């Protein structure tokens, strides 16, 4: 599971994520936001990708009756461009800067409803879909850019297939944490225990993969979603040093993984000042 939800510098972290080792004091300068489908919650659109698309790796969102549908910010940020190319190129388009070198572009809009310099949150309406610019029919042209280069798009942690037509249902601003514990820990992990944190601030989860004999802990926030705030997750295998992921994250801490076949573990996490720490348990 890639660590898409990080928008802030790690603080006091010793982590073993799925893609490598992160130790205290390191940063992930180019970690992507958790980009969402840029339409209202529950709307299903087709993400079309094709060879020869300009620029490469762009996505065209298609849907019957798309003209006039609200186009939403796929992540929070600051508006950097509100432009009108007339009947050529992007037509009416908006660009949002999300920090860390990441920007998104939304093109062929029929209307624009934001201004340059405006701060926008996840789900803020940027305009409405249309067919302005050099197009043959209405759709939303969408790009996820890193340092000026269009990347292969990911929506709510799911990679958009290249090349083809794939339906995505928007979870943009649906409420609640868009992640699940099994999604954070990855394939093969199942929840074996969980603990709700005080003040409805979040939940710490313990998961296990019976094939690899590995445990995984993640803490999912239920407050300040989409905004970097203190959250942590830890896992301690009896007889070994505790491993902790702690910092200011937008949706969750972890995954923290360690092998523990028939060995007791202590696990837990925190959101803000609300914390949980288990005894040594799950020894089988």
CSV table of C-alpha atoms in Angstrom, one decimal:
chain,number,residue,atom,x,y,z
A,1,UNK,CA,0.0,0.0,0.0
A,2,UNK,CA,1.6,3.3,-1.0
A,3,UNK,CA,1.5,6.1,1.6
A,4,UNK,CA,-0.7,8.4,-0.3
A,5,UNK,CA,-2.2,10.2,2.6
A,6,UNK,CA,1.0,11.9,3.8
A,7,UNK,CA,1.0,15.7,3.3
A,8,UNK,CA,3.3,16.6,6.1
A,9,UNK,CA,6.9,15.9,7.3
A,10,UNK,CA,7.1,12.8,9.4
A,11,UNK,CA,7.6,13.5,13.1
A,12,UNK,CA,9.4,10.9,15.2
A,13,UNK,CA,8.7,7.9,12.9
A,14,UNK,CA,10.2,4.5,12.7
A,15,UNK,CA,8.2,2.8,10.0
A,16,UNK,CA,8.3,-0.3,7.8
A,17,UNK,CA,5.8,0.5,5.1
A,18,UNK,CA,5.0,-1.8,2.2
A,19,UNK,CA,7.6,-0.1,-0.1
A,20,UNK,CA,10.6,0.2,2.2
A,21,UNK,CA,12.0,1.4,5.5
A,22,UNK,CA,11.4,4.9,6.8
A,23,UNK,CA,13.3,6.0,9.9
A,24,UNK,CA,13.1,8.9,12.2
A,25,UNK,CA,13.8,12.3,10.6
A,26,UNK,CA,13.2,11.4,7.0
A,27,UNK,CA,10.5,13.0,4.8
A,28,UNK,CA,8.4,12.1,1.8
A,29,UNK,CA,8.6,15.3,-0.2
A,30,UNK,CA,6.7,14.0,-3.2
A,31,UNK,CA,4.0,11.9,-1.5
A,32,UNK,CA,0.8,12.3,-3.3
A,33,UNK,CA,-2.5,13.5,-1.8
A,34,UNK,CA,-5.3,10.9,-1.7
A,35,UNK,CA,-6.8,12.2,-4.9
A,36,UNK,CA,-10.6,11.6,-5.2
A,37,UNK,CA,-12.9,11.4,-8.2
A,38,UNK,CA,-13.7,15.1,-9.1
A,39,UNK,CA,-17.4,14.7,-9.0
A,40,UNK,CA,-20.1,14.6,-6.2
A,41,UNK,CA,-20.3,11.7,-3.8
A,42,UNK,CA,-22.0,8.7,-5.4
A,43,UNK,CA,-21.6,9.8,-9.0
A,44,UNK,CA,-20.3,7.1,-11.3
A,45,UNK,CA,-18.1,8.2,-14.3
A,46,UNK,CA,-16.0,6.5,-16.8
A,47,UNK,CA,-12.3,7.2,-16.6
A,48,UNK,CA,-11.0,6.9,-20.2
A,49,UNK,CA,-7.3,6.6,-20.9
A,50,UNK,CA,-5.7,6.0,-24.3
A,51,UNK,CA,-2.4,6.0,-26.1
A,52,UNK,CA,-1.6,9.3,-27.8
A,53,UNK,CA,-3.6,11.3,-25.3
A,54,UNK,CA,-2.1,14.8,-24.9
A,55,UNK,CA,-0.5,15.1,-22.5
A,56,UNK,CA,0.3,11.5,-21.8
A,57,UNK,CA,-1.3,9.9,-18.7
A,58,UNK,CA,-4.3,12.4,-18.8
A,59,UNK,CA,-7.8,11.0,-18.0
A,60,UNK,CA,-11.0,11.9,-19.7
A,61,UNK,CA,-14.0,11.5,-17.5
A,62,UNK,CA,-17.1,10.6,-19.5
A,63,UNK,CA,-20.7,10.3,-18.7
A,64,UNK,CA,-24.0,10.7,-20.4
A,65,UNK,CA,-25.4,14.2,-19.5
A,66,UNK,CA,-22.0,15.3,-18.1
A,67,UNK,CA,-22.5,18.9,-19.3
A,68,UNK,CA,-23.2,21.2,-16.4
A,69,UNK,CA,-22.3,18.6,-13.7
A,70,UNK,CA,-20.3,20.1,-10.8
A,71,UNK,CA,-16.5,19.5,-11.0
A,72,UNK,CA,-15.0,19.2,-7.5
A,73,UNK,CA,-11.4,19.6,-6.2
A,74,UNK,CA,-9.9,16.1,-6.0
A,75,UNK,CA,-7.8,17.2,-3.0
A,76,UNK,CA,-7.4,20.4,-0.9
A,77,UNK,CA,-5.0,23.1,-2.1
A,78,UNK,CA,-4.7,26.6,-3.7
A,79,UNK,CA,-6.0,27.6,-7.1
A,80,UNK,CA,-3.0,28.6,-9.3
A,81,UNK,CA,-4.7,29.0,-12.7
A,82,UNK,CA,-8.2,30.0,-14.0
A,83,UNK,CA,-7.8,30.3,-17.7
A,84,UNK,CA,-9.8,30.4,-20.9
A,85,UNK,CA,-8.2,29.2,-24.2
A,86,UNK,CA,-11.3,29.8,-26.2
A,87,UNK,CA,-12.1,27.2,-28.8
A,88,UNK,CA,-8.6,25.6,-28.6
A,89,UNK,CA,-6.6,23.3,-26.2
A,90,UNK,CA,-8.1,23.1,-22.7
A,91,UNK,CA,-10.8,25.7,-23.3
A,92,UNK,CA,-11.9,26.9,-19.8
A,93,UNK,CA,-9.7,25.2,-17.2
A,94,UNK,CA,-8.6,25.3,-13.6
A,95,UNK,CA,-5.3,24.2,-11.9
A,96,UNK,CA,-4.9,23.5,-8.1
A,97,UNK,CA,-1.6,23.3,-6.3
A,98,UNK,CA,-1.7,20.6,-3.5
A,99,UNK,CA,1.9,21.1,-2.2
A,100,UNK,CA,4.9,18.8,-2.5
A,101,UNK,CA,5.1,19.4,-6.3
A,102,UNK,CA,1.6,18.0,-6.9
A,103,UNK,CA,-1.0,19.8,-9.0
A,104,UNK,CA,-4.3,18.8,-10.7
A,105,UNK,CA,-5.8,20.3,-13.8
A,106,UNK,CA,-9.5,20.3,-14.8
A,107,UNK,CA,-10.2,21.2,-18.4
A,108,UNK,CA,-13.0,21.8,-21.0
A,109,UNK,CA,-15.2,23.3,-18.3
A,110,UNK,CA,-18.4,25.1,-19.2
A,111,UNK,CA,-18.1,27.4,-16.2
A,112,UNK,CA,-15.5,28.3,-13.6
A,113,UNK,CA,-16.4,29.2,-10.0
A,114,UNK,CA,-13.0,29.9,-8.3
A,115,UNK,CA,-10.3,32.5,-8.6
A,116,UNK,CA,-6.5,32.4,-8.5
A,117,UNK,CA,-5.1,32.4,-5.0
A,118,UNK,CA,-8.2,30.9,-3.5
A,119,UNK,CA,-7.8,28.1,-0.9
A,120,UNK,CA,-10.0,25.2,-1.7
A,121,UNK,CA,-10.8,22.1,0.4
A,122,UNK,CA,-11.5,18.6,-0.9
A,123,UNK,CA,-14.8,18.6,-2.6
A,124,UNK,CA,-15.0,22.4,-3.3
A,125,UNK,CA,-16.7,23.1,-6.6
A,126,UNK,CA,-14.3,24.5,-9.2
A,127,UNK,CA,-16.8,24.8,-12.0
A,128,UNK,CA,-19.0,22.6,-14.2
A,129,UNK,CA,-18.1,20.1,-16.9
A,130,UNK,CA,-18.6,21.0,-20.6
A,131,UNK,CA,-17.1,20.9,-24.0
A,132,UNK,CA,-15.0,24.1,-24.3
A,133,UNK,CA,-11.7,24.1,-26.2
A,134,UNK,CA,-10.5,21.7,-28.8
A,135,UNK,CA,-12.9,18.8,-28.2
A,136,UNK,CA,-15.5,16.8,-30.2
A,137,UNK,CA,-17.8,16.1,-27.3
A,138,UNK,CA,-18.4,17.0,-23.6
A,139,UNK,CA,-16.1,15.4,-21.0
A,140,UNK,CA,-13.8,16.4,-18.1
A,141,UNK,CA,-10.1,16.3,-18.9
A,142,UNK,CA,-8.1,15.6,-15.7
A,143,UNK,CA,-4.5,15.5,-14.9
A,144,UNK,CA,-2.4,14.6,-11.8
A,145,UNK,CA,0.9,16.4,-12.1
A,146,UNK,CA,4.2,16.1,-10.1
A,147,UNK,CA,6.7,18.8,-10.7
A,148,UNK,CA,5.1,19.6,-14.0
A,149,UNK,CA,4.9,16.1,-15.4
A,150,UNK,CA,1.6,14.3,-15.7
A,151,UNK,CA,1.5,11.1,-13.7
A,152,UNK,CA,-0.6,8.0,-14.1
A,153,UNK,CA,-3.7,8.8,-12.1
A,154,UNK,CA,-4.8,7.2,-8.9
A,155,UNK,CA,-8.3,7.8,-7.4
A,156,UNK,CA,-8.9,7.1,-3.8
A,157,UNK,CA,-5.9,4.8,-3.7
A,158,UNK,CA,-6.9,2.9,-6.8
A,159,UNK,CA,-4.7,3.1,-9.9
A,160,UNK,CA,-6.6,4.1,-13.1
A,161,UNK,CA,-5.9,1.3,-15.7
A,162,UNK,CA,-4.0,2.3,-18.8
A,163,UNK,CA,-5.3,2.0,-21.4
A,164,UNK,CA,-9.1,1.5,-21.3
A,165,UNK,CA,-12.4,2.7,-20.0
A,166,UNK,CA,-13.0,2.0,-16.3
A,167,UNK,CA,-16.0,3.1,-14.1
A,168,UNK,CA,-15.3,4.9,-10.8
A,169,UNK,CA,-17.8,5.9,-8.2
A,170,UNK,CA,-16.9,9.1,-6.4
A,171,UNK,CA,-16.3,9.0,-2.7
A,172,UNK,CA,-15.4,12.7,-2.8
A,173,UNK,CA,-16.7,14.4,0.4
A,174,UNK,CA,-19.0,11.5,1.2
A,175,UNK,CA,-18.1,11.9,4.9
A,176,UNK,CA,-16.0,9.5,7.0
A,177,UNK,CA,-12.5,8.2,6.3
A,178,UNK,CA,-12.2,7.1,2.7
A,179,UNK,CA,-9.7,4.4,3.7
A,180,UNK,CA,-10.3,0.9,5.3
A,181,UNK,CA,-7.8,-0.9,7.5
A,182,UNK,CA,-7.5,-3.8,5.0
A,183,UNK,CA,-6.7,-1.3,2.3
A,184,UNK,CA,-4.0,0.3,4.3
A,185,UNK,CA,-2.3,-3.0,5.3
A,186,UNK,CA,-2.7,-4.6,1.9
A,187,UNK,CA,-3.7,-7.9,0.3
A,188,UNK,CA,-4.0,-10.9,2.6
A,189,UNK,CA,-4.5,-9.0,5.9
A,190,UNK,CA,-7.7,-9.4,7.9
A,191,UNK,CA,-8.8,-7.5,11.0
A,192,UNK,CA,-8.5,-9.5,14.2
A,193,UNK,CA,-9.0,-6.7,16.7
A,194,UNK,CA,-9.9,-3.0,16.9
A,195,UNK,CA,-10.3,-0.3,19.5
A,196,UNK,CA,-12.3,2.9,19.1
A,197,UNK,CA,-10.5,5.9,20.5
A,198,UNK,CA,-12.0,8.4,22.9
A,199,UNK,CA,-14.1,11.3,21.7
A,200,UNK,CA,-14.9,9.5,18.5
A,201,UNK,CA,-11.6,10.6,17.2
A,202,UNK,CA,-10.6,7.4,15.3
A,203,UNK,CA,-10.0,3.6,15.6
A,204,UNK,CA,-6.8,1.6,16.0
A,205,UNK,CA,-6.8,-1.8,14.1
A,206,UNK,CA,-4.8,-5.0,14.5
A,207,UNK,CA,-4.7,-7.2,11.4
A,208,UNK,CA,-3.0,-10.5,10.6
A,209,UNK,CA,-1.9,-12.2,7.4
A,210,UNK,CA,-2.0,-16.0,7.9
A,211,UNK,CA,0.1,-16.6,4.8
A,212,UNK,CA,3.1,-14.5,5.8
A,213,UNK,CA,2.5,-14.8,9.6
A,214,UNK,CA,2.7,-11.0,9.8
A,215,UNK,CA,0.8,-8.5,12.0
A,216,UNK,CA,-0.2,-5.0,10.9
A,217,UNK,CA,-1.4,-2.0,12.8
A,218,UNK,CA,-3.0,1.1,11.5
A,219,UNK,CA,-4.9,4.0,13.1
A,220,UNK,CA,-7.7,5.6,11.0
A,221,UNK,CA,-8.7,9.1,11.9
A,222,UNK,CA,-12.4,10.1,12.2
A,223,UNK,CA,-11.7,13.8,12.8
A,224,UNK,CA,-9.8,16.5,10.9
A,225,UNK,CA,-10.1,14.3,7.8
A,226,UNK,CA,-8.0,15.6,4.9
A,227,UNK,CA,-6.0,17.9,7.2
A,228,UNK,CA,-2.6,16.9,8.6
A,229,UNK,CA,-2.9,16.3,12.4
A,230,UNK,CA,-1.2,14.1,15.0
A,231,UNK,CA,-1.9,10.4,14.6
A,232,UNK,CA,0.1,7.3,15.5
A,233,UNK,CA,0.2,3.5,15.3
A,234,UNK,CA,2.5,1.1,17.0
A,235,UNK,CA,3.2,-2.7,17.1
A,236,UNK,CA,5.4,-4.5,19.6
A,237,UNK,CA,6.2,-8.2,19.3
A,238,UNK,CA,7.0,-9.6,22.7
A,239,UNK,CA,10.8,-9.7,23.1
A,240,UNK,CA,11.4,-7.2,20.3
A,241,UNK,CA,11.6,-3.5,20.0
A,242,UNK,CA,8.4,-1.5,19.4
A,243,UNK,CA,7.9,-0.1,16.0
A,244,UNK,CA,5.9,3.2,15.8
A,245,UNK,CA,4.6,5.4,13.0
A,246,UNK,CA,3.9,8.8,14.4
A,247,UNK,CA,3.4,12.2,12.7
A,248,UNK,CA,0.9,14.7,11.2
A,249,UNK,CA,-1.1,12.7,8.6
A,250,UNK,CA,-4.3,13.4,6.8
A,251,UNK,CA,-6.1,10.1,7.1
A,252,UNK,CA,-4.2,7.4,9.0
A,253,UNK,CA,-1.0,6.3,10.6
A,254,UNK,CA,0.8,3.0,9.6
A,255,UNK,CA,0.9,0.5,8.2
A,256,UNK,CA,3.3,-0.9,10.9
A,257,UNK,CA,4.1,-4.5,10.1
A,258,UNK,CA,6.1,-7.2,11.9
A,259,UNK,CA,6.2,-11.0,11.7
A,260,UNK,CA,4.8,-12.7,14.9
A,261,UNK,CA,3.9,-16.4,14.5
A,262,UNK,CA,2.5,-17.7,17.8
A,263,UNK,CA,4.1,-14.7,19.7
A,264,UNK,CA,2.2,-12.2,21.8
A,265,UNK,CA,1.9,-8.7,20.5
A,266,UNK,CA,1.1,-5.3,22.1
A,267,UNK,CA,-0.5,-2.8,19.7
A,268,UNK,CA,-2.4,0.5,19.7
A,269,UNK,CA,-2.4,4.1,18.4
A,270,UNK,CA,-3.6,7.6,18.9
A,271,UNK,CA,-5.4,10.5,17.3
A,272,UNK,CA,-4.4,13.7,19.0
A,273,UNK,CA,-4.4,13.1,22.8
A,274,UNK,CA,-6.7,10.1,22.5
A,275,UNK,CA,-4.6,7.0,22.8
A,276,UNK,CA,-5.0,3.2,23.3
A,277,UNK,CA,-2.4,0.6,24.2
A,278,UNK,CA,-3.2,-3.1,24.5
A,279,UNK,CA,-1.7,-5.6,26.8
A,280,UNK,CA,0.4,-8.4,25.3
A,281,UNK,CA,-2.3,-10.6,23.6
A,282,UNK,CA,-3.2,-12.6,20.5
A,283,UNK,CA,-0.4,-15.1,21.4
A,284,UNK,CA,-1.7,-17.9,19.2
